[in-house]
JSON list of C-alpha atoms in Angstrom, two decimals:
[
{"chain": "A", "resi": 1, "resn": "MET", "atom": "CA", "xyz": [-89.36, 92.53, 13.99]},
{"chain": "A", "resi": 2, "resn": "PHE", "atom": "CA", "xyz": [-85.85, 91.10, 13.67]},
{"chain": "A", "resi": 3, "resn": "SER", "atom": "CA", "xyz": [-84.29, 94.48, 14.51]},
{"chain": "A", "resi": 4, "resn": "ARG", "atom": "CA", "xyz": [-86.38, 94.69, 17.69]},
{"chain": "A", "resi": 5, "resn": "LEU", "atom": "CA", "xyz": [-85.38, 91.15, 18.62]},
{"chain": "A", "resi": 6, "resn": "ALA", "atom": "CA", "xyz": [-81.71, 91.95, 18.09]},
{"chain": "A", "resi": 7, "resn": "LYS", "atom": "CA", "xyz": [-82.00, 94.98, 20.41]},
{"chain": "A", "resi": 8, "resn": "LEU", "atom": "CA", "xyz": [-83.66, 92.86, 23.08]},
{"chain": "A", "resi": 9, "resn": "MET", "atom": "CA", "xyz": [-80.98, 90.17, 22.85]},
{"chain": "A", "resi": 10, "resn": "SER", "atom": "CA", "xyz": [-78.14, 92.67, 22.95]},
{"chain": "A", "resi": 11, "resn": "GLY", "atom": "CA", "xyz": [-79.44, 94.28, 26.15]},
{"chain": "A", "resi": 12, "resn": "PRO", "atom": "CA", "xyz": [-79.70, 97.99, 26.97]},
{"chain": "A", "resi": 13, "resn": "SER", "atom": "CA", "xyz": [-77.64, 100.38, 24.86]},
{"chain": "A", "resi": 14, "resn": "GLU", "atom": "CA", "xyz": [-74.48, 101.90, 26.30]},
{"chain": "A", "resi": 15, "resn": "PRO", "atom": "CA", "xyz": [-74.75, 105.49, 27.50]},
{"chain": "A", "resi": 16, "resn": "SER", "atom": "CA", "xyz": [-73.29, 107.99, 25.05]},
{"chain": "A", "resi": 17, "resn": "PRO", "atom": "CA", "xyz": [-70.09, 109.88, 25.90]},
{"chain": "A", "resi": 18, "resn": "VAL", "atom": "CA", "xyz": [-72.07, 113.14, 25.74]},
{"chain": "A", "resi": 19, "resn": "ALA", "atom": "CA", "xyz": [-74.55, 111.85, 28.32]},
{"chain": "A", "resi": 20, "resn": "ASP", "atom": "CA", "xyz": [-71.68, 110.67, 30.52]},
{"chain": "A", "resi": 21, "resn": "LEU", "atom": "CA", "xyz": [-70.04, 114.11, 30.44]},
{"chain": "A", "resi": 22, "resn": "TYR", "atom": "CA", "xyz": [-73.38, 115.78, 31.15]},
{"chain": "A", "resi": 23, "resn": "ARG", "atom": "CA", "xyz": [-73.83, 113.64, 34.27]},
{"chain": "A", "resi": 24, "resn": "HIS", "atom": "CA", "xyz": [-70.19, 114.19, 35.22]},
{"chain": "A", "resi": 25, "resn": "ARG", "atom": "CA", "xyz": [-70.65, 117.96, 35.21]},
{"chain": "A", "resi": 26, "resn": "LEU", "atom": "CA", "xyz": [-73.94, 117.78, 37.08]},
{"chain": "A", "resi": 27, "resn": "ALA", "atom": "CA", "xyz": [-72.43, 115.52, 39.75]},
{"chain": "A", "resi": 28, "resn": "ILE", "atom": "CA", "xyz": [-69.67, 118.06, 40.39]},
{"chain": "A", "resi": 29, "resn": "TYR", "atom": "CA", "xyz": [-72.19, 120.90, 40.50]},
{"chain": "A", "resi": 30, "resn": "GLU", "atom": "CA", "xyz": [-74.33, 119.00, 43.00]},
{"chain": "A", "resi": 31, "resn": "SER", "atom": "CA", "xyz": [-71.33, 118.07, 45.17]},
{"chain": "A", "resi": 32, "resn": "LYS", "atom": "CA", "xyz": [-70.65, 121.80, 45.70]},
{"chain": "A", "resi": 33, "resn": "LEU", "atom": "CA", "xyz": [-74.12, 123.37, 45.47]},
{"chain": "A", "resi": 34, "resn": "GLY", "atom": "CA", "xyz": [-76.61, 120.64, 46.36]},
{"chain": "A", "resi": 35, "resn": "GLU", "atom": "CA", "xyz": [-79.44, 119.55, 44.08]},
{"chain": "A", "resi": 36, "resn": "PRO", "atom": "CA", "xyz": [-80.83, 122.14, 41.67]},
{"chain": "A", "resi": 37, "resn": "GLU", "atom": "CA", "xyz": [-84.31, 123.45, 42.42]},
{"chain": "A", "resi": 38, "resn": "HIS", "atom": "CA", "xyz": [-84.99, 123.77, 38.69]},
{"chain": "A", "resi": 39, "resn": "SER", "atom": "CA", "xyz": [-83.40, 122.53, 35.48]},
{"chain": "A", "resi": 40, "resn": "PHE", "atom": "CA", "xyz": [-84.24, 124.16, 32.16]},
{"chain": "A", "resi": 41, "resn": "THR", "atom": "CA", "xyz": [-83.59, 121.66, 29.40]},
{"chain": "A", "resi": 42, "resn": "ASP", "atom": "CA", "xyz": [-82.49, 122.55, 25.89]},
{"chain": "A", "resi": 43, "resn": "SER", "atom": "CA", "xyz": [-83.87, 120.77, 22.83]},
{"chain": "A", "resi": 44, "resn": "ALA", "atom": "CA", "xyz": [-81.24, 122.16, 20.41]},
{"chain": "A", "resi": 45, "resn": "GLU", "atom": "CA", "xyz": [-78.62, 119.94, 18.80]},
{"chain": "A", "resi": 46, "resn": "ARG", "atom": "CA", "xyz": [-75.95, 121.58, 20.95]},
{"chain": "A", "resi": 47, "resn": "ARG", "atom": "CA", "xyz": [-77.70, 120.92, 24.23]},
{"chain": "A", "resi": 48, "resn": "ILE", "atom": "CA", "xyz": [-76.99, 123.51, 26.91]},
{"chain": "A", "resi": 49, "resn": "ASP", "atom": "CA", "xyz": [-79.19, 123.00, 29.95]},
{"chain": "A", "resi": 50, "resn": "ILE", "atom": "CA", "xyz": [-79.40, 125.54, 32.76]},
{"chain": "A", "resi": 51, "resn": "HIS", "atom": "CA", "xyz": [-79.56, 124.44, 36.40]},
{"chain": "A", "resi": 52, "resn": "ALA", "atom": "CA", "xyz": [-80.89, 126.78, 39.09]},
{"chain": "A", "resi": 53, "resn": "PHE", "atom": "CA", "xyz": [-79.47, 126.23, 42.59]},
{"chain": "A", "resi": 54, "resn": "GLY", "atom": "CA", "xyz": [-81.19, 128.08, 45.41]},
{"chain": "A", "resi": 55, "resn": "ARG", "atom": "CA", "xyz": [-78.93, 130.05, 47.74]},
{"chain": "A", "resi": 56, "resn": "ASP", "atom": "CA", "xyz": [-79.06, 132.51, 50.61]},
{"chain": "A", "resi": 57, "resn": "PHE", "atom": "CA", "xyz": [-76.30, 134.95, 49.72]},
{"chain": "A", "resi": 58, "resn": "VAL", "atom": "CA", "xyz": [-76.00, 136.37, 53.24]},
{"chain": "A", "resi": 59, "resn": "PRO", "atom": "CA", "xyz": [-72.92, 134.85, 54.97]},
{"chain": "A", "resi": 60, "resn": "VAL", "atom": "CA", "xyz": [-73.72, 132.51, 57.85]},
{"chain": "A", "resi": 61, "resn": "CYS", "atom": "CA", "xyz": [-71.97, 134.89, 60.24]},
{"chain": "A", "resi": 62, "resn": "GLN", "atom": "CA", "xyz": [-74.50, 137.65, 59.46]},
{"chain": "A", "resi": 63, "resn": "GLU", "atom": "CA", "xyz": [-78.20, 138.05, 60.22]},
{"chain": "A", "resi": 64, "resn": "GLY", "atom": "CA", "xyz": [-81.00, 138.30, 57.69]},
{"chain": "A", "resi": 65, "resn": "SER", "atom": "CA", "xyz": [-81.37, 136.65, 54.30]},
{"chain": "A", "resi": 66, "resn": "ASP", "atom": "CA", "xyz": [-80.77, 137.50, 50.66]},
{"chain": "A", "resi": 67, "resn": "GLU", "atom": "CA", "xyz": [-82.25, 134.62, 48.69]},
{"chain": "A", "resi": 68, "resn": "GLY", "atom": "CA", "xyz": [-81.60, 134.05, 45.03]},
{"chain": "A", "resi": 69, "resn": "TYR", "atom": "CA", "xyz": [-80.30, 131.48, 42.57]},
{"chain": "A", "resi": 70, "resn": "VAL", "atom": "CA", "xyz": [-77.02, 130.37, 41.13]},
{"chain": "A", "resi": 71, "resn": "LEU", "atom": "CA", "xyz": [-77.67, 129.64, 37.45]},
{"chain": "A", "resi": 72, "resn": "LEU", "atom": "CA", "xyz": [-75.11, 127.34, 35.84]},
{"chain": "A", "resi": 73, "resn": "THR", "atom": "CA", "xyz": [-74.95, 126.10, 32.27]},
{"chain": "A", "resi": 74, "resn": "ASN", "atom": "CA", "xyz": [-74.35, 122.43, 31.51]},
{"chain": "A", "resi": 75, "resn": "GLY", "atom": "CA", "xyz": [-73.11, 121.74, 27.99]},
{"chain": "A", "resi": 76, "resn": "MET", "atom": "CA", "xyz": [-71.07, 124.72, 26.87]},
{"chain": "A", "resi": 77, "resn": "SER", "atom": "CA", "xyz": [-67.83, 122.93, 27.78]},
{"chain": "A", "resi": 78, "resn": "GLU", "atom": "CA", "xyz": [-68.77, 119.97, 25.59]},
{"chain": "A", "resi": 79, "resn": "GLN", "atom": "CA", "xyz": [-66.84, 121.73, 22.80]},
{"chain": "A", "resi": 80, "resn": "ARG", "atom": "CA", "xyz": [-63.51, 123.53, 22.88]},
{"chain": "A", "resi": 81, "resn": "MET", "atom": "CA", "xyz": [-63.61, 127.24, 22.06]},
{"chain": "A", "resi": 82, "resn": "SER", "atom": "CA", "xyz": [-61.57, 128.43, 19.08]},
{"chain": "A", "resi": 83, "resn": "GLY", "atom": "CA", "xyz": [-58.56, 130.74, 19.27]},
{"chain": "A", "resi": 84, "resn": "VAL", "atom": "CA", "xyz": [-57.83, 130.34, 22.99]},
{"chain": "A", "resi": 85, "resn": "HIS", "atom": "CA", "xyz": [-54.28, 131.44, 23.77]},
{"chain": "A", "resi": 86, "resn": "GLY", "atom": "CA", "xyz": [-51.94, 131.88, 26.69]},
{"chain": "A", "resi": 87, "resn": "ASP", "atom": "CA", "xyz": [-52.99, 130.32, 29.98]},
{"chain": "A", "resi": 88, "resn": "ALA", "atom": "CA", "xyz": [-56.70, 130.66, 29.24]},
{"chain": "A", "resi": 89, "resn": "LYS", "atom": "CA", "xyz": [-58.84, 127.56, 29.54]},
{"chain": "A", "resi": 90, "resn": "PRO", "atom": "CA", "xyz": [-60.23, 126.15, 26.28]},
{"chain": "A", "resi": 91, "resn": "ARG", "atom": "CA", "xyz": [-63.59, 125.16, 27.74]},
{"chain": "A", "resi": 92, "resn": "ALA", "atom": "CA", "xyz": [-66.06, 127.12, 29.86]},
{"chain": "A", "resi": 93, "resn": "GLU", "atom": "CA", "xyz": [-69.44, 127.09, 31.59]},
{"chain": "A", "resi": 94, "resn": "LEU", "atom": "CA", "xyz": [-71.34, 130.24, 32.57]},
{"chain": "A", "resi": 95, "resn": "MET", "atom": "CA", "xyz": [-72.72, 131.19, 35.98]},
{"chain": "A", "resi": 96, "resn": "TRP", "atom": "CA", "xyz": [-75.19, 133.99, 36.77]},
{"chain": "A", "resi": 97, "resn": "TYR", "atom": "CA", "xyz": [-76.44, 135.04, 40.21]},
{"chain": "A", "resi": 98, "resn": "VAL", "atom": "CA", "xyz": [-80.07, 136.13, 39.89]},
{"chain": "A", "resi": 99, "resn": "ARG", "atom": "CA", "xyz": [-83.11, 136.81, 42.04]},
{"chain": "A", "resi": 100, "resn": "GLU", "atom": "CA", "xyz": [-85.35, 134.55, 39.92]},
{"chain": "A", "resi": 101, "resn": "PRO", "atom": "CA", "xyz": [-84.50, 132.27, 36.97]},
{"chain": "A", "resi": 102, "resn": "THR", "atom": "CA", "xyz": [-86.86, 134.01, 34.55]},
{"chain": "A", "resi": 103, "resn": "GLU", "atom": "CA", "xyz": [-87.34, 132.96, 30.94]},
{"chain": "A", "resi": 104, "resn": "GLU", "atom": "CA", "xyz": [-85.61, 136.16, 29.80]},
{"chain": "A", "resi": 105, "resn": "ILE", "atom": "CA", "xyz": [-82.57, 135.54, 32.02]},
{"chain": "A", "resi": 106, "resn": "CYS", "atom": "CA", "xyz": [-82.26, 131.91, 30.91]},
{"chain": "A", "resi": 107, "resn": "ALA", "atom": "CA", "xyz": [-82.59, 132.83, 27.23]},
{"chain": "A", "resi": 108, "resn": "ASN", "atom": "CA", "xyz": [-79.74, 135.33, 27.55]},
{"chain": "A", "resi": 109, "resn": "LEU", "atom": "CA", "xyz": [-77.56, 132.86, 29.42]},
{"chain": "A", "resi": 110, "resn": "ARG", "atom": "CA", "xyz": [-78.10, 130.12, 26.84]},
{"chain": "A", "resi": 111, "resn": "TRP", "atom": "CA", "xyz": [-77.44, 132.57, 23.98]},
{"chain": "A", "resi": 112, "resn": "LEU", "atom": "CA", "xyz": [-74.16, 133.63, 25.58]},
{"chain": "A", "resi": 113, "resn": "ALA", "atom": "CA", "xyz": [-73.13, 130.00, 26.08]},
{"chain": "A", "resi": 114, "resn": "ASN", "atom": "CA", "xyz": [-73.69, 129.32, 22.38]},
{"chain": "A", "resi": 115, "resn": "LEU", "atom": "CA", "xyz": [-72.03, 132.51, 21.10]},
{"chain": "A", "resi": 116, "resn": "PRO", "atom": "CA", "xyz": [-68.38, 131.31, 20.99]},
{"chain": "A", "resi": 117, "resn": "PHE", "atom": "CA", "xyz": [-69.38, 128.50, 18.64]},
{"chain": "A", "resi": 118, "resn": "ILE", "atom": "CA", "xyz": [-71.46, 130.78, 16.42]},
{"chain": "A", "resi": 119, "resn": "ASP", "atom": "CA", "xyz": [-68.82, 133.51, 16.11]},
{"chain": "A", "resi": 120, "resn": "THR", "atom": "CA", "xyz": [-65.79, 131.16, 16.34]},
{"chain": "A", "resi": 121, "resn": "THR", "atom": "CA", "xyz": [-64.37, 133.00, 19.33]},
{"chain": "A", "resi": 122, "resn": "TRP", "atom": "CA", "xyz": [-63.71, 132.36, 23.01]},
{"chain": "A", "resi": 123, "resn": "PHE", "atom": "CA", "xyz": [-64.61, 133.75, 26.41]},
{"chain": "A", "resi": 124, "resn": "GLY", "atom": "CA", "xyz": [-62.28, 134.27, 29.35]},
{"chain": "A", "resi": 125, "resn": "PHE", "atom": "CA", "xyz": [-61.83, 136.47, 32.41]},
{"chain": "A", "resi": 126, "resn": "GLY", "atom": "CA", "xyz": [-62.48, 140.11, 31.55]},
{"chain": "A", "resi": 127, "resn": "HIS", "atom": "CA", "xyz": [-63.98, 139.45, 28.13]},
{"chain": "A", "resi": 128, "resn": "ARG", "atom": "CA", "xyz": [-67.03, 141.46, 27.11]},
{"chain": "A", "resi": 129, "resn": "VAL", "atom": "CA", "xyz": [-70.03, 141.15, 24.82]},
{"chain": "A", "resi": 130, "resn": "ALA", "atom": "CA", "xyz": [-71.51, 144.54, 23.88]},
{"chain": "A", "resi": 131, "resn": "LEU", "atom": "CA", "xyz": [-75.06, 144.71, 22.54]},
{"chain": "A", "resi": 132, "resn": "PRO", "atom": "CA", "xyz": [-76.95, 147.49, 20.72]},
{"chain": "A", "resi": 133, "resn": "TRP", "atom": "CA", "xyz": [-79.77, 147.35, 23.29]},
{"chain": "A", "resi": 134, "resn": "PRO", "atom": "CA", "xyz": [-80.28, 146.26, 26.91]},
{"chain": "A", "resi": 135, "resn": "PRO", "atom": "CA", "xyz": [-80.77, 142.47, 26.99]},
{"chain": "A", "resi": 136, "resn": "VAL", "atom": "CA", "xyz": [-82.84, 142.45, 30.19]},
{"chain": "A", "resi": 137, "resn": "ALA", "atom": "CA", "xyz": [-85.92, 144.49, 31.08]},
{"chain": "A", "resi": 138, "resn": "GLY", "atom": "CA", "xyz": [-85.46, 147.13, 33.75]},
{"chain": "A", "resi": 139, "resn": "THR", "atom": "CA", "xyz": [-81.85, 148.02, 32.99]},
{"chain": "A", "resi": 140, "resn": "ASP", "atom": "CA", "xyz": [-80.09, 150.43, 30.62]},
{"chain": "A", "resi": 141, "resn": "PHE", "atom": "CA", "xyz": [-76.86, 148.40, 30.67]},
{"chain": "A", "resi": 142, "resn": "GLN", "atom": "CA", "xyz": [-75.94, 146.80, 27.35]},
{"chain": "A", "resi": 143, "resn": "THR", "atom": "CA", "xyz": [-72.62, 145.01, 27.92]},
{"chain": "A", "resi": 144, "resn": "PHE", "atom": "CA", "xyz": [-71.99, 141.60, 29.42]},
{"chain": "A", "resi": 145, "resn": "LEU", "atom": "CA", "xyz": [-68.73, 141.24, 31.34]},
{"chain": "A", "resi": 146, "resn": "PHE", "atom": "CA", "xyz": [-67.27, 137.87, 32.34]},
{"chain": "A", "resi": 147, "resn": "LEU", "atom": "CA", "xyz": [-65.45, 137.48, 35.64]},
{"chain": "A", "resi": 148, "resn": "THR", "atom": "CA", "xyz": [-64.56, 134.44, 37.75]},
{"chain": "A", "resi": 149, "resn": "PRO", "atom": "CA", "xyz": [-66.28, 133.32, 40.97]},
{"chain": "A", "resi": 150, "resn": "ILE", "atom": "CA", "xyz": [-65.04, 134.57, 44.33]},
{"chain": "A", "resi": 151, "resn": "ILE", "atom": "CA", "xyz": [-67.51, 132.54, 46.45]},
{"chain": "A", "resi": 152, "resn": "GLY", "atom": "CA", "xyz": [-65.91, 129.36, 47.79]},
{"chain": "A", "resi": 153, "resn": "PRO", "atom": "CA", "xyz": [-68.22, 126.61, 46.47]},
{"chain": "A", "resi": 154, "resn": "ASP", "atom": "CA", "xyz": [-68.37, 128.24, 43.05]},
{"chain": "A", "resi": 155, "resn": "LYS", "atom": "CA", "xyz": [-64.58, 128.51, 42.82]},
{"chain": "A", "resi": 156, "resn": "ALA", "atom": "CA", "xyz": [-64.37, 124.84, 43.84]},
{"chain": "A", "resi": 157, "resn": "ILE", "atom": "CA", "xyz": [-66.42, 123.80, 40.80]},
{"chain": "A", "resi": 158, "resn": "ALA", "atom": "CA", "xyz": [-63.82, 125.29, 38.48]},
{"chain": "A", "resi": 159, "resn": "GLU", "atom": "CA", "xyz": [-61.04, 123.56, 40.42]},
{"chain": "A", "resi": 160, "resn": "ALA", "atom": "CA", "xyz": [-62.76, 120.17, 40.12]},
{"chain": "A", "resi": 161, "resn": "LEU", "atom": "CA", "xyz": [-64.18, 120.29, 36.60]},
{"chain": "A", "resi": 162, "resn": "GLU", "atom": "CA", "xyz": [-62.22, 118.76, 33.74]},
{"chain": "A", "resi": 163, "resn": "ILE", "atom": "CA", "xyz": [-63.42, 117.59, 30.33]},
{"chain": "A", "resi": 164, "resn": "ALA", "atom": "CA", "xyz": [-61.31, 115.37, 28.06]},
{"chain": "A", "resi": 165, "resn": "GLY", "atom": "CA", "xyz": [-58.17, 116.42, 29.91]},
{"chain": "A", "resi": 166, "resn": "ASP", "atom": "CA", "xyz": [-58.98, 120.15, 29.63]},
{"chain": "A", "resi": 167, "resn": "PRO", "atom": "CA", "xyz": [-59.64, 122.33, 32.68]},
{"chain": "A", "resi": 168, "resn": "VAL", "atom": "CA", "xyz": [-62.98, 124.16, 32.49]},
{"chain": "A", "resi": 169, "resn": "GLU", "atom": "CA", "xyz": [-63.33, 127.85, 33.31]},
{"chain": "A", "resi": 170, "resn": "ILE", "atom": "CA", "xyz": [-66.38, 128.97, 35.28]},
{"chain": "A", "resi": 171, "resn": "LEU", "atom": "CA", "xyz": [-67.25, 132.52, 34.20]},
{"chain": "A", "resi": 172, "resn": "THR", "atom": "CA", "xyz": [-69.73, 134.70, 36.06]},
{"chain": "A", "resi": 173, "resn": "VAL", "atom": "CA", "xyz": [-72.05, 136.89, 33.99]},
{"chain": "A", "resi": 174, "resn": "ASN", "atom": "CA", "xyz": [-72.31, 140.59, 34.84]},
{"chain": "A", "resi": 175, "resn": "LEU", "atom": "CA", "xyz": [-74.02, 143.54, 33.11]},
{"chain": "A", "resi": 176, "resn": "ILE", "atom": "CA", "xyz": [-72.17, 146.86, 33.04]},
{"chain": "A", "resi": 177, "resn": "SER", "atom": "CA", "xyz": [-72.96, 150.38, 31.86]},
{"chain": "A", "resi": 178, "resn": "HIS", "atom": "CA", "xyz": [-71.56, 152.18, 28.81]},
{"chain": "A", "resi": 179, "resn": "ARG", "atom": "CA", "xyz": [-69.50, 154.46, 31.09]},
{"chain": "A", "resi": 180, "resn": "GLU", "atom": "CA", "xyz": [-68.14, 151.48, 33.02]},
{"chain": "A", "resi": 181, "resn": "LEU", "atom": "CA", "xyz": [-67.17, 149.87, 29.72]},
{"chain": "A", "resi": 182, "resn": "GLY", "atom": "CA", "xyz": [-65.39, 153.10, 28.77]},
{"chain": "A", "resi": 183, "resn": "LEU", "atom": "CA", "xyz": [-63.40, 152.99, 32.00]},
{"chain": "A", "resi": 184, "resn": "ILE", "atom": "CA", "xyz": [-62.29, 149.42, 31.30]},
{"chain": "A", "resi": 185, "resn": "LYS", "atom": "CA", "xyz": [-61.27, 150.33, 27.75]},
{"chain": "A", "resi": 186, "resn": "SER", "atom": "CA", "xyz": [-59.30, 153.40, 28.82]},
{"chain": "A", "resi": 187, "resn": "ARG", "atom": "CA", "xyz": [-57.71, 152.23, 32.09]},
{"chain": "A", "resi": 188, "resn": "GLY", "atom": "CA", "xyz": [-58.00, 148.46, 32.15]},
{"chain": "A", "resi": 189, "resn": "LEU", "atom": "CA", "xyz": [-60.04, 146.06, 34.26]},
{"chain": "A", "resi": 190, "resn": "ASP", "atom": "CA", "xyz": [-58.41, 146.57, 37.67]},
{"chain": "A", "resi": 191, "resn": "PRO", "atom": "CA", "xyz": [-59.75, 150.11, 38.33]},
{"chain": "A", "resi": 192, "resn": "PHE", "atom": "CA", "xyz": [-63.24, 148.85, 37.56]},
{"chain": "A", "resi": 193, "resn": "LEU", "atom": "CA", "xyz": [-62.84, 145.88, 39.91]},
{"chain": "A", "resi": 194, "resn": "ASP", "atom": "CA", "xyz": [-61.75, 148.35, 42.61]},
{"chain": "A", "resi": 195, "resn": "LEU", "atom": "CA", "xyz": [-64.98, 150.28, 41.98]},
{"chain": "A", "resi": 196, "resn": "LEU", "atom": "CA", "xyz": [-66.98, 147.09, 42.52]},
{"chain": "A", "resi": 197, "resn": "ASP", "atom": "CA", "xyz": [-65.31, 146.62, 45.91]},
{"chain": "A", "resi": 198, "resn": "ASP", "atom": "CA", "xyz": [-65.74, 150.29, 46.87]},
{"chain": "A", "resi": 199, "resn": "ASN", "atom": "CA", "xyz": [-69.48, 150.15, 46.07]},
{"chain": "A", "resi": 200, "resn": "ASP", "atom": "CA", "xyz": [-70.18, 146.74, 47.66]},
{"chain": "A", "resi": 201, "resn": "TYR", "atom": "CA", "xyz": [-71.23, 145.32, 44.31]},
{"chain": "A", "resi": 202, "resn": "PRO", "atom": "CA", "xyz": [-74.19, 143.03, 45.04]},
{"chain": "A", "resi": 203, "resn": "PRO", "atom": "CA", "xyz": [-73.69, 139.36, 44.16]},
{"chain": "A", "resi": 204, "resn": "ILE", "atom": "CA", "xyz": [-77.25, 139.00, 42.85]},
{"chain": "A", "resi": 205, "resn": "PHE", "atom": "CA", "xyz": [-77.91, 140.75, 39.55]},
{"chain": "A", "resi": 206, "resn": "ASP", "atom": "CA", "xyz": [-79.88, 143.96, 40.13]},
{"chain": "A", "resi": 207, "resn": "PRO", "atom": "CA", "xyz": [-81.27, 145.48, 36.91]},
{"chain": "A", "resi": 208, "resn": "ALA", "atom": "CA", "xyz": [-81.84, 148.76, 38.78]},
{"chain": "A", "resi": 209, "resn": "ARG", "atom": "CA", "xyz": [-78.17, 149.11, 39.81]},
{"chain": "A", "resi": 210, "resn": "LYS", "atom": "CA", "xyz": [-76.76, 152.55, 39.05]},
{"chain": "A", "resi": 211, "resn": "SER", "atom": "CA", "xyz": [-73.55, 152.96, 37.12]},
{"chain": "A", "resi": 212, "resn": "TYR", "atom": "CA", "xyz": [-70.45, 153.35, 39.30]},
{"chain": "A", "resi": 213, "resn": "VAL", "atom": "CA", "xyz": [-68.87, 155.73, 36.79]}
]
């Protein structure tokens, strides 16, 4: 009884720093992308929510529509990644352009966002995560590749987002084939990026995409 009375007399509790940072990130996301159509909350101790922002990916200067979602994690940057060197940013959030925010897609995105803290590693531009099997139904590709956004509002999030004095990297999630991975390993990332341009690489993840190599 006395503990309840003390809480009432002391007024509402102060918001936690973690909650403040969560709202800070979401406010920046919403300032660039609008309000999310869906938010998939995480009940784990390291909370990494996923927000789904609807988007028509066809430029306003063109006709037609290509509707999908921008998925963006909220919580990965709460903790610094280990072993970051050079000019790489010590904190990151992940972004994935998808047709629908399915349970399978969200599970993969959340697993990737947790991986640096499980394996004590870090993710940056051009980094890869190779798996022994395809992580998504309908594709034979087994390797995740991280790039950085080239679409204006998405680039602006990275420019605006800072946590505890650290800049935060926004990394886009891409799935590539075994042969494409071989090209990157043998010749570097730039020839592969040229292939993406030459083949009009679609912004929205397409599990049926054919390998460019």
